[in-house]
Protein backbone atom coordinates (compact mmCIF):
# COMPACT_ATOMS: atom_id res chain seq x y z
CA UNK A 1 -100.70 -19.65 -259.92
CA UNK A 2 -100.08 -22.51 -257.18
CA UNK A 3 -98.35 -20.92 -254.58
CA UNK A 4 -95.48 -23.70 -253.09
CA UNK A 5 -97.06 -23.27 -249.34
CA UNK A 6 -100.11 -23.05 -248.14
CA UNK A 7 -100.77 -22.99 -244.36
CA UNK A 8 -104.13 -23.50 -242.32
CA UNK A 9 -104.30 -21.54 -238.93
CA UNK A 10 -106.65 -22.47 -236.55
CA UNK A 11 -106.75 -20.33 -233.88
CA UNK A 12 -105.84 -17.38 -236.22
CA UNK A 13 -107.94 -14.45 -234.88
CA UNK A 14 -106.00 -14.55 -231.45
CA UNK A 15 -103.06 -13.04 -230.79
CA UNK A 16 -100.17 -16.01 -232.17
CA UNK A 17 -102.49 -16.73 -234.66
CA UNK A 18 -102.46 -12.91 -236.21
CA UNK A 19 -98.89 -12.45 -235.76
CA UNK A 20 -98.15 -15.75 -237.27
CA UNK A 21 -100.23 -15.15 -240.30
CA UNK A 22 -98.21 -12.25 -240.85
CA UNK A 23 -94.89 -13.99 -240.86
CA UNK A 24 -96.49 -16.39 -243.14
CA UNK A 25 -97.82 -14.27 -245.69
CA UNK A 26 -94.22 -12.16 -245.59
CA UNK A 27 -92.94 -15.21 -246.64
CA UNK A 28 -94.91 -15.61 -249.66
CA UNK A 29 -97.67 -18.27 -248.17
CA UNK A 30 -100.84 -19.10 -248.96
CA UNK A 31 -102.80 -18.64 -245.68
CA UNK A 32 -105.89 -20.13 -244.70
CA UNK A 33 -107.35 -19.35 -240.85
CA UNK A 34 -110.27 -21.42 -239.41
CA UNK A 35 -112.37 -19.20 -237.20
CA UNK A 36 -115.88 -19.80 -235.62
CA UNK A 37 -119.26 -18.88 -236.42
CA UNK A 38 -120.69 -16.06 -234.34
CA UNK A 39 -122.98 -13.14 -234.79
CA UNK A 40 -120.40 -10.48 -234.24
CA UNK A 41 -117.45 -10.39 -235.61
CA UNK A 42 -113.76 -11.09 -233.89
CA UNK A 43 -111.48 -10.35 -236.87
CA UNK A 44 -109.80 -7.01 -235.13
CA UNK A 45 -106.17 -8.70 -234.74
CA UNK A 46 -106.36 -9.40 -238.38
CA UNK A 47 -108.07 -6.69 -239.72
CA UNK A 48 -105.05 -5.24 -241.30
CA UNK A 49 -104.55 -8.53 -243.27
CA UNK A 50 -107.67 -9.32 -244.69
CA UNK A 51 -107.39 -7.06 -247.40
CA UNK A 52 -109.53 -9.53 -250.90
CA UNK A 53 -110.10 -12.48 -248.38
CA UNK A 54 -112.66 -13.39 -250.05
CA UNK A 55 -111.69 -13.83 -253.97
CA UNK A 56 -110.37 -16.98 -254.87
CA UNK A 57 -106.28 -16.23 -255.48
CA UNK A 58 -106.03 -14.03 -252.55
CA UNK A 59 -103.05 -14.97 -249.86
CA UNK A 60 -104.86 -15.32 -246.73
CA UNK A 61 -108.40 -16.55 -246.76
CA UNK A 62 -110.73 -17.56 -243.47
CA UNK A 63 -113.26 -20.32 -243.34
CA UNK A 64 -115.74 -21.25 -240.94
CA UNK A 65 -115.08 -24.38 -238.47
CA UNK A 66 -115.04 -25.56 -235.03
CA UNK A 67 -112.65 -27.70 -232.94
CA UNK A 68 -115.37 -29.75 -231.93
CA UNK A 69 -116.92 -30.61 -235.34
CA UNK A 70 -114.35 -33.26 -236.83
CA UNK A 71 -115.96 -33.43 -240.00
CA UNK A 72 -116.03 -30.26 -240.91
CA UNK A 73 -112.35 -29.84 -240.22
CA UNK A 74 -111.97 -33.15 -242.29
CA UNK A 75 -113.52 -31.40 -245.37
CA UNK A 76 -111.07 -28.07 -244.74
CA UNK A 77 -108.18 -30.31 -245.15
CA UNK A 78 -109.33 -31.98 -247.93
CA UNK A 79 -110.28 -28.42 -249.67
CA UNK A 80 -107.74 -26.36 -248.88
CA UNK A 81 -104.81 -29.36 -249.16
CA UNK A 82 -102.21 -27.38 -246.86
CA UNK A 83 -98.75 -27.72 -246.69
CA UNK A 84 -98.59 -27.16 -243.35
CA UNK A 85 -100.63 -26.92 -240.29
CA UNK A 86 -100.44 -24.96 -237.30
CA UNK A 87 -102.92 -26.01 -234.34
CA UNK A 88 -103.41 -23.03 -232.09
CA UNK A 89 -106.99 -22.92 -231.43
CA UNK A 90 -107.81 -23.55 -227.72
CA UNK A 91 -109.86 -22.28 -224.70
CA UNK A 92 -106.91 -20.50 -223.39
CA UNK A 93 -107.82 -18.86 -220.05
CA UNK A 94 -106.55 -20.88 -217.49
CA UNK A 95 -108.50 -19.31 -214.55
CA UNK A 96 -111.65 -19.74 -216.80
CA UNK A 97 -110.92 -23.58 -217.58
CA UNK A 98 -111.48 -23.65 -213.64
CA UNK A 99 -114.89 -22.76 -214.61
CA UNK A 100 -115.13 -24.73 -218.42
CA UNK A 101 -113.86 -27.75 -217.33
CA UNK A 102 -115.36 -29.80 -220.22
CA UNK A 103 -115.42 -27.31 -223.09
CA UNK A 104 -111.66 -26.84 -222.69
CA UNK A 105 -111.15 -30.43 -222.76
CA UNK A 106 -113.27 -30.51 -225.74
CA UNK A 107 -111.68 -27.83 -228.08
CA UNK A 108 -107.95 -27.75 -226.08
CA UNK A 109 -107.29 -31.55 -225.95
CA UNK A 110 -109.99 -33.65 -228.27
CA UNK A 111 -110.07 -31.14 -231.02
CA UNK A 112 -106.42 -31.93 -231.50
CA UNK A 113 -107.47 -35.24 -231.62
CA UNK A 114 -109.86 -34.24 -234.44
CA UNK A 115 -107.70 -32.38 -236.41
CA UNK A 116 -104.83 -35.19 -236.46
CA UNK A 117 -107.09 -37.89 -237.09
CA UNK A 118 -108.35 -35.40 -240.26
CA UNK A 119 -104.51 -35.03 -241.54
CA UNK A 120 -103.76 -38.72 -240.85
CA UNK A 121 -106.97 -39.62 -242.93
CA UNK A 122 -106.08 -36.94 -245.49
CA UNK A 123 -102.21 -37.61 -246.12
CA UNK A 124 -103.55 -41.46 -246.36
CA UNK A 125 -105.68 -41.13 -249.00
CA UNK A 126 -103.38 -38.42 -251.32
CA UNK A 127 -100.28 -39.58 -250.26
CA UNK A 128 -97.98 -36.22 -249.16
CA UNK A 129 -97.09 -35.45 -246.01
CA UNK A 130 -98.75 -32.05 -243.85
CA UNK A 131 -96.17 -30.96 -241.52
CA UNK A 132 -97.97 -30.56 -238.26
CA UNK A 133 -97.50 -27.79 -235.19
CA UNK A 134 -99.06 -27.90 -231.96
CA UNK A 135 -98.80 -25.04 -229.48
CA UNK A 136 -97.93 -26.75 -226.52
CA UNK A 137 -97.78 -24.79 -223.21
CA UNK A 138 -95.96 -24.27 -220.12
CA UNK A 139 -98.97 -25.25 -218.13
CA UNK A 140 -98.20 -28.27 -218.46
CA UNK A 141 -95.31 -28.22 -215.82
CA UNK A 142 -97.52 -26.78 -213.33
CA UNK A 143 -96.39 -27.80 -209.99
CA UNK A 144 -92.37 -27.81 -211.61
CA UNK A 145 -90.76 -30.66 -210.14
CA UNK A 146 -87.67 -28.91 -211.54
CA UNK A 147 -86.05 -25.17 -212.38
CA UNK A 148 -85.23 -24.29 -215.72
CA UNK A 149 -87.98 -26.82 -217.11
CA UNK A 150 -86.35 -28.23 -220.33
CA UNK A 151 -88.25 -31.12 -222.86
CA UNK A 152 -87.10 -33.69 -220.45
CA UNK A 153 -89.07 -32.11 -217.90
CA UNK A 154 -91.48 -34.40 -215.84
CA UNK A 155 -95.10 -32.62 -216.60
CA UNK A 156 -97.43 -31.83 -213.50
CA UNK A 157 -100.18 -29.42 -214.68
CA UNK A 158 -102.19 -27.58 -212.15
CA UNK A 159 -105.46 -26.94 -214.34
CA UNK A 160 -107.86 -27.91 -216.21
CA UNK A 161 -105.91 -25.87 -219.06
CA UNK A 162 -102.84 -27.33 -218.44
CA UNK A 163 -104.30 -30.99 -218.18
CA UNK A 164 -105.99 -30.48 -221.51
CA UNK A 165 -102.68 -28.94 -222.87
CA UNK A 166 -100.97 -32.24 -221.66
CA UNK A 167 -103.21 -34.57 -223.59
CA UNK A 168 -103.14 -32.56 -226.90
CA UNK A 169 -99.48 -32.54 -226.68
CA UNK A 170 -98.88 -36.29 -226.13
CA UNK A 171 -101.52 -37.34 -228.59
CA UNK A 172 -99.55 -35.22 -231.39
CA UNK A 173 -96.01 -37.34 -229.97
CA UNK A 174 -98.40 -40.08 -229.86
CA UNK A 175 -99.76 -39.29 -233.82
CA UNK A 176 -96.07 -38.82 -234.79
CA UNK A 177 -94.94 -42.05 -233.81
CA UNK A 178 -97.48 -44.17 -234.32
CA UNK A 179 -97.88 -42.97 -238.25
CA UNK A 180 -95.20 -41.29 -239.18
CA UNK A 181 -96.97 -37.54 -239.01
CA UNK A 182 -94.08 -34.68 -239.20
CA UNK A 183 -95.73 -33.03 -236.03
CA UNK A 184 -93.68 -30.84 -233.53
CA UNK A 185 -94.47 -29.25 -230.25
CA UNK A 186 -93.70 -26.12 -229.12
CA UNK A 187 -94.11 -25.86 -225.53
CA UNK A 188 -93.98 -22.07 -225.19
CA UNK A 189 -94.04 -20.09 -221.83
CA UNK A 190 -95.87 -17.16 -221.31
CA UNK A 191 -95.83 -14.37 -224.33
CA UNK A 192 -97.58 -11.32 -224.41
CA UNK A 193 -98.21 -8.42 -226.60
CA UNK A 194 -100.31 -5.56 -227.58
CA UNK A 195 -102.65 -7.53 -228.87
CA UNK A 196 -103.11 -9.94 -225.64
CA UNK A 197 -106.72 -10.24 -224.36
CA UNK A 198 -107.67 -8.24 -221.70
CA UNK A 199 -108.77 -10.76 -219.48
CA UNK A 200 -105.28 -12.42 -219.38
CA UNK A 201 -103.10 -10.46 -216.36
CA UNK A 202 -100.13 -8.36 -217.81
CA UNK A 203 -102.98 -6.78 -220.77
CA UNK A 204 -105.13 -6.08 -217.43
CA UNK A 205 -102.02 -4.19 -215.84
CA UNK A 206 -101.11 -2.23 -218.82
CA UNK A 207 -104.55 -1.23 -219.70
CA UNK A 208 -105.10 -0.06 -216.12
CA UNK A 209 -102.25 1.83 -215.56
CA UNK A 210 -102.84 3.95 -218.83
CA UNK A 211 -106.67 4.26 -217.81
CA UNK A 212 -105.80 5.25 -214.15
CA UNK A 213 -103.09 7.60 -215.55
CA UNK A 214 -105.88 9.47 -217.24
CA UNK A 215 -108.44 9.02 -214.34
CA UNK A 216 -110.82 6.86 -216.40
CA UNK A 217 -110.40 3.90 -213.79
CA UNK A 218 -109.92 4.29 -209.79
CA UNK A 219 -108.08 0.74 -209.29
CA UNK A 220 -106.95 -2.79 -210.38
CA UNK A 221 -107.65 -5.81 -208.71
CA UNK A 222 -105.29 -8.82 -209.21
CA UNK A 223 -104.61 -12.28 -207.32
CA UNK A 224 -101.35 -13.66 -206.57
CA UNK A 225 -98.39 -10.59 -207.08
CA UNK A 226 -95.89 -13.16 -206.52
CA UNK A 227 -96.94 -15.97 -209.32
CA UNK A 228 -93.41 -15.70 -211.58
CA UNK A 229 -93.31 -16.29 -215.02
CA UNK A 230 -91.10 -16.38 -218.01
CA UNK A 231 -92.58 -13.85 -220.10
CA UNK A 232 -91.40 -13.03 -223.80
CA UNK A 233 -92.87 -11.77 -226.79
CA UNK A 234 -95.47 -13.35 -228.96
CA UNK A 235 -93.89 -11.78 -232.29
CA UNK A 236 -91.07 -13.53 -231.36
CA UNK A 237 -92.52 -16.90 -230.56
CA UNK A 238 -94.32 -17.24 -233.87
CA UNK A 239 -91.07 -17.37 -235.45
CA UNK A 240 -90.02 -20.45 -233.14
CA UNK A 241 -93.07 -22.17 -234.57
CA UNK A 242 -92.47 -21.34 -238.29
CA UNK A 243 -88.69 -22.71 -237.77
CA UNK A 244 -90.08 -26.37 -236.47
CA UNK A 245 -91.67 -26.86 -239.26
CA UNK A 246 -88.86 -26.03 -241.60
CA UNK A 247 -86.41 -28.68 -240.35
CA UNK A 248 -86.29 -32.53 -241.61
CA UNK A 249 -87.02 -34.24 -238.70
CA UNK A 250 -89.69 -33.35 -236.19
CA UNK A 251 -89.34 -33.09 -232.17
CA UNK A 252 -90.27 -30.99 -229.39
CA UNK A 253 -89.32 -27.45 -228.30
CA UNK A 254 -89.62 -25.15 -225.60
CA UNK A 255 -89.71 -21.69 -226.17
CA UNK A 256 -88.65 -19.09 -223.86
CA UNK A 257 -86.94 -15.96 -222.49
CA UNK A 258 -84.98 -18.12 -220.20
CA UNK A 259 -85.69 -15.45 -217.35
CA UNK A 260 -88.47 -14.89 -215.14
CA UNK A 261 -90.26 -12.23 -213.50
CA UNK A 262 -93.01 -11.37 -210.92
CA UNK A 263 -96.20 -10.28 -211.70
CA UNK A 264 -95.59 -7.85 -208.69
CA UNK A 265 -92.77 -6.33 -210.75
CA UNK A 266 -95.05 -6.56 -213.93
CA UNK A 267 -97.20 -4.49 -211.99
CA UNK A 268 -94.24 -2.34 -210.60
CA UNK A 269 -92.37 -1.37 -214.53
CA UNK A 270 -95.63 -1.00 -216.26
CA UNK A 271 -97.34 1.71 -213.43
CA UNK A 272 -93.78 3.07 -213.44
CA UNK A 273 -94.09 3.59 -217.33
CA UNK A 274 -96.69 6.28 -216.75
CA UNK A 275 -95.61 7.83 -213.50
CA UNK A 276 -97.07 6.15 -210.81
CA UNK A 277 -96.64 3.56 -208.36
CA UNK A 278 -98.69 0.47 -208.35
CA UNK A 279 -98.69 0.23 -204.72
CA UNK A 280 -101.53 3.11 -204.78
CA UNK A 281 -103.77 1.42 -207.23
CA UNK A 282 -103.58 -2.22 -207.04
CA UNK A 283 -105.87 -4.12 -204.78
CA UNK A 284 -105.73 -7.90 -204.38
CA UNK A 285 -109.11 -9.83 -204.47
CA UNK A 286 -109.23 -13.75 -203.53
CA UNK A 287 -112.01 -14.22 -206.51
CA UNK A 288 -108.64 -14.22 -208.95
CA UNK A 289 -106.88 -16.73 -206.66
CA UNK A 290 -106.69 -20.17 -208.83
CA UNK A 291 -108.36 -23.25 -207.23
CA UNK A 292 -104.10 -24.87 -207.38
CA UNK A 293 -101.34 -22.54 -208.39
CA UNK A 294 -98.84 -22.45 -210.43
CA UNK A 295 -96.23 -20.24 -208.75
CA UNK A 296 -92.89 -20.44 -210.29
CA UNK A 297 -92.50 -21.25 -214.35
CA UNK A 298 -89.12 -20.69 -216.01
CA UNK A 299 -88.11 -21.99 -219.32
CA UNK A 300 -84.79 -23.21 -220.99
CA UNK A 301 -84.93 -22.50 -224.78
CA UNK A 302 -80.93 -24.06 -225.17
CA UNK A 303 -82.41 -27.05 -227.17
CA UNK A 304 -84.45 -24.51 -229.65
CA UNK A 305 -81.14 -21.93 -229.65
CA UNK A 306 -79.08 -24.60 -230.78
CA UNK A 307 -81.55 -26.81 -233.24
CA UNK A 308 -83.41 -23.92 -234.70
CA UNK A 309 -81.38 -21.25 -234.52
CA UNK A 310 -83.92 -19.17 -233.19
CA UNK A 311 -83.58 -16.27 -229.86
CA UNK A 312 -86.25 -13.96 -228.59
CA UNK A 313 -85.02 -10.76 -229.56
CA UNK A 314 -87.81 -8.43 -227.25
CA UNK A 315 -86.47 -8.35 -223.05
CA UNK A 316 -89.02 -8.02 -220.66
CA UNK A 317 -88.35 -4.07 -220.17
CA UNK A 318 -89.29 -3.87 -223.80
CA UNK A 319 -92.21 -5.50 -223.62
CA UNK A 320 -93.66 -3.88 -221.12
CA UNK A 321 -92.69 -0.43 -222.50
CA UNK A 322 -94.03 -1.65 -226.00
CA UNK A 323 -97.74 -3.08 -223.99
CA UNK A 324 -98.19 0.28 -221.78
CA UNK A 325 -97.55 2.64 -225.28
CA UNK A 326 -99.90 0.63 -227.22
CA UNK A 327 -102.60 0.86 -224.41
CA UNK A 328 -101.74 4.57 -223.63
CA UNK A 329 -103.12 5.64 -227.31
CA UNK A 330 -106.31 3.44 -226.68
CA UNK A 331 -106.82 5.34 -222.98
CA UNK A 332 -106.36 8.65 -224.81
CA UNK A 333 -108.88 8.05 -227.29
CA UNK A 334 -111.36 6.80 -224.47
CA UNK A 335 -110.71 9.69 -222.56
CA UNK A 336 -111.67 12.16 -225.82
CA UNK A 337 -114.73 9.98 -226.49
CA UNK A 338 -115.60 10.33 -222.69
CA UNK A 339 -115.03 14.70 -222.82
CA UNK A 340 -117.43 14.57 -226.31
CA UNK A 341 -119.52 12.64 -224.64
CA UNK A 342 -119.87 15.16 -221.82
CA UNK A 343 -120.17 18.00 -223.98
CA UNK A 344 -122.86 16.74 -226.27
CA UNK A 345 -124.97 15.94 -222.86
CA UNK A 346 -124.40 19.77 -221.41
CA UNK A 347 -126.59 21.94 -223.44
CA UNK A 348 -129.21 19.48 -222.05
CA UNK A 349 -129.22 20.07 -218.52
């Protein structure tokens, strides 16, 4: 049977892209995620979902593609025939666009290019409309020429990241005036989770203060404590997204908590979580300074509050609380691997 909507994710194995498939298969979609061709896999986020992926009526089904291979993202379209389309794919490190200049322009900014230009093509040719949702980012105000930062916001990014964020999200304004593409922006601010990479700052707090706790790492090194950010959480955001998409007309959003907060008191709650005091552990090192910073970012969601109808519903406390708990079970089953460990090696020596 023809389910009514069917989605295509790119970007799906990452953290918005897993916690948006959910909402979208609790809501009866059919979901399709585009992820890349490697020789291990990097389905963990999803894992839970991808229960029959592969038969032919299941609800959420991956295929292989690229951001930088237009055609191939051409043919998805034309095979899978979504409903809608929700563009999160992107090198997303900011302190490693510093060092990928031109592959994050490539994937971040032209492969947005690629995939509108393979809707455009598409909904020319068949003649229904793909509603269209680009993850926009806070990035892109960079050096903020203004506090909150609203829609109207002058842009100033500070990054390779944020330059290539800027370019993807005019070209979508650009696509949706041009030829008529339902395409919205959602310019979110920072979210975390659980399921954040490691490699991005407030997973590499929470995941050291669990594995200090338990004495399986001596310290953390971070950059700038006094970067602030408006941090929320990325179950939350997905929602946002699913919402633009839902209404007639299509426009830009930001997405935020509204609120900002240190990474110095990031540091401060989450150590706190697990009795101790960050002060005794953390260490900075200039090697995670960014080339330009971006010191102060902080969001005001009134224009998504009011149009969508949509609030983050997770504070910062509870984030933080939920991010150290998740990372305290993986710590405690490190630690029990690390004790077997040692006691299979002891009848040897």
């Amino acid at each position: 049977m023809m389910r009514a909507h069917r989605a295509v994710i790119t970007g799906i194995t990452g953290q918005d892209g897993s916690y948006l498939a959910e909402l979208l298969l609790a809501k009866g979609y059919e979901v399709h995620g585009l992820v890349r061709r490697s020789s291990t896999f990097g389905t963990q986020r999803i894992d839970h979902l991808y229960r029959d992926a592969h038969e032919a009526d299941a609800p959420l089904r991956l295929h292989y593609g690229d951001m930088a291979d237009g055609n191939a993202l051409a043919r998805l379209i034309r095979e899978i025939r979504p409903t809608e389309v929700y563009n999160l794919a992107a090198q997303s490190h900011v302190r490693v666009s510093f060092d990928q200049p031109t592959y994050t322009a490539d994937v971040t900014a032209v492969g947005t290019l690629r995939l509108l230009e393979a809707i455009r093509d598409f909904q020319d040719a068949v003649g229904y409309q793909i509603r269209f949702y680009q993850a926009s980012s806070s990035e892109m105000y960079g050096k903020v020429v203004e506090v909150p930062q609203t829609e109207s916001t002058p842009f100033y990014p500070r990054s390779p990241y944020g330059v290539a964020k800027l370019y993807a999200h005019w070209i979508t304004v650009n696509y949706r005036e041009s030829y008529g593409l339902h395409a919205s922006c959602g310019i979110l601010f920072n979210h975390e989770s659980p399921r954040r990479g490691e490699t991005f700052v407030t997973r590499k707090i929470t995941r050291a203060a669990t594995r200090i706790k338990l004495g399986l790492q001596p310290k953390l090194y971070l950059g700038n404590l006094d970067a602030q950010r408006d941090w929320g959480f990325a179950g939350d955001y997905v929602e946002a997204m699913w919402l633009m998409l839902q209404q007639d007309s299509p426009d830009d959003y930001v997405v935020a908590t509204d609120e900002t907060h240190s990474v110095r008191e990031f540091c401060e709650k989450a150590f706190a979580a697990v009795g101790l005091d960050y002060r005794d552990h953390v260490e900075i090192d200039p090697r995670y300074y960014r080339p330009a910073e971006v010191d102060l970012l902080l969001g005001s969601s009134a224009k998504a509050r009011r149009q969508l109808g949509w609030q983050p519903r997770v504070s910062f406390d509870e984030l933080v609380t939920m991010m150290v708990d998740s990372d305290m079970e993986i710590a405690r089953k490190e630690q029990m691997l690390a004790a077997n460990c040692r006691d299979a090696i002891l009848p040897y020596r």
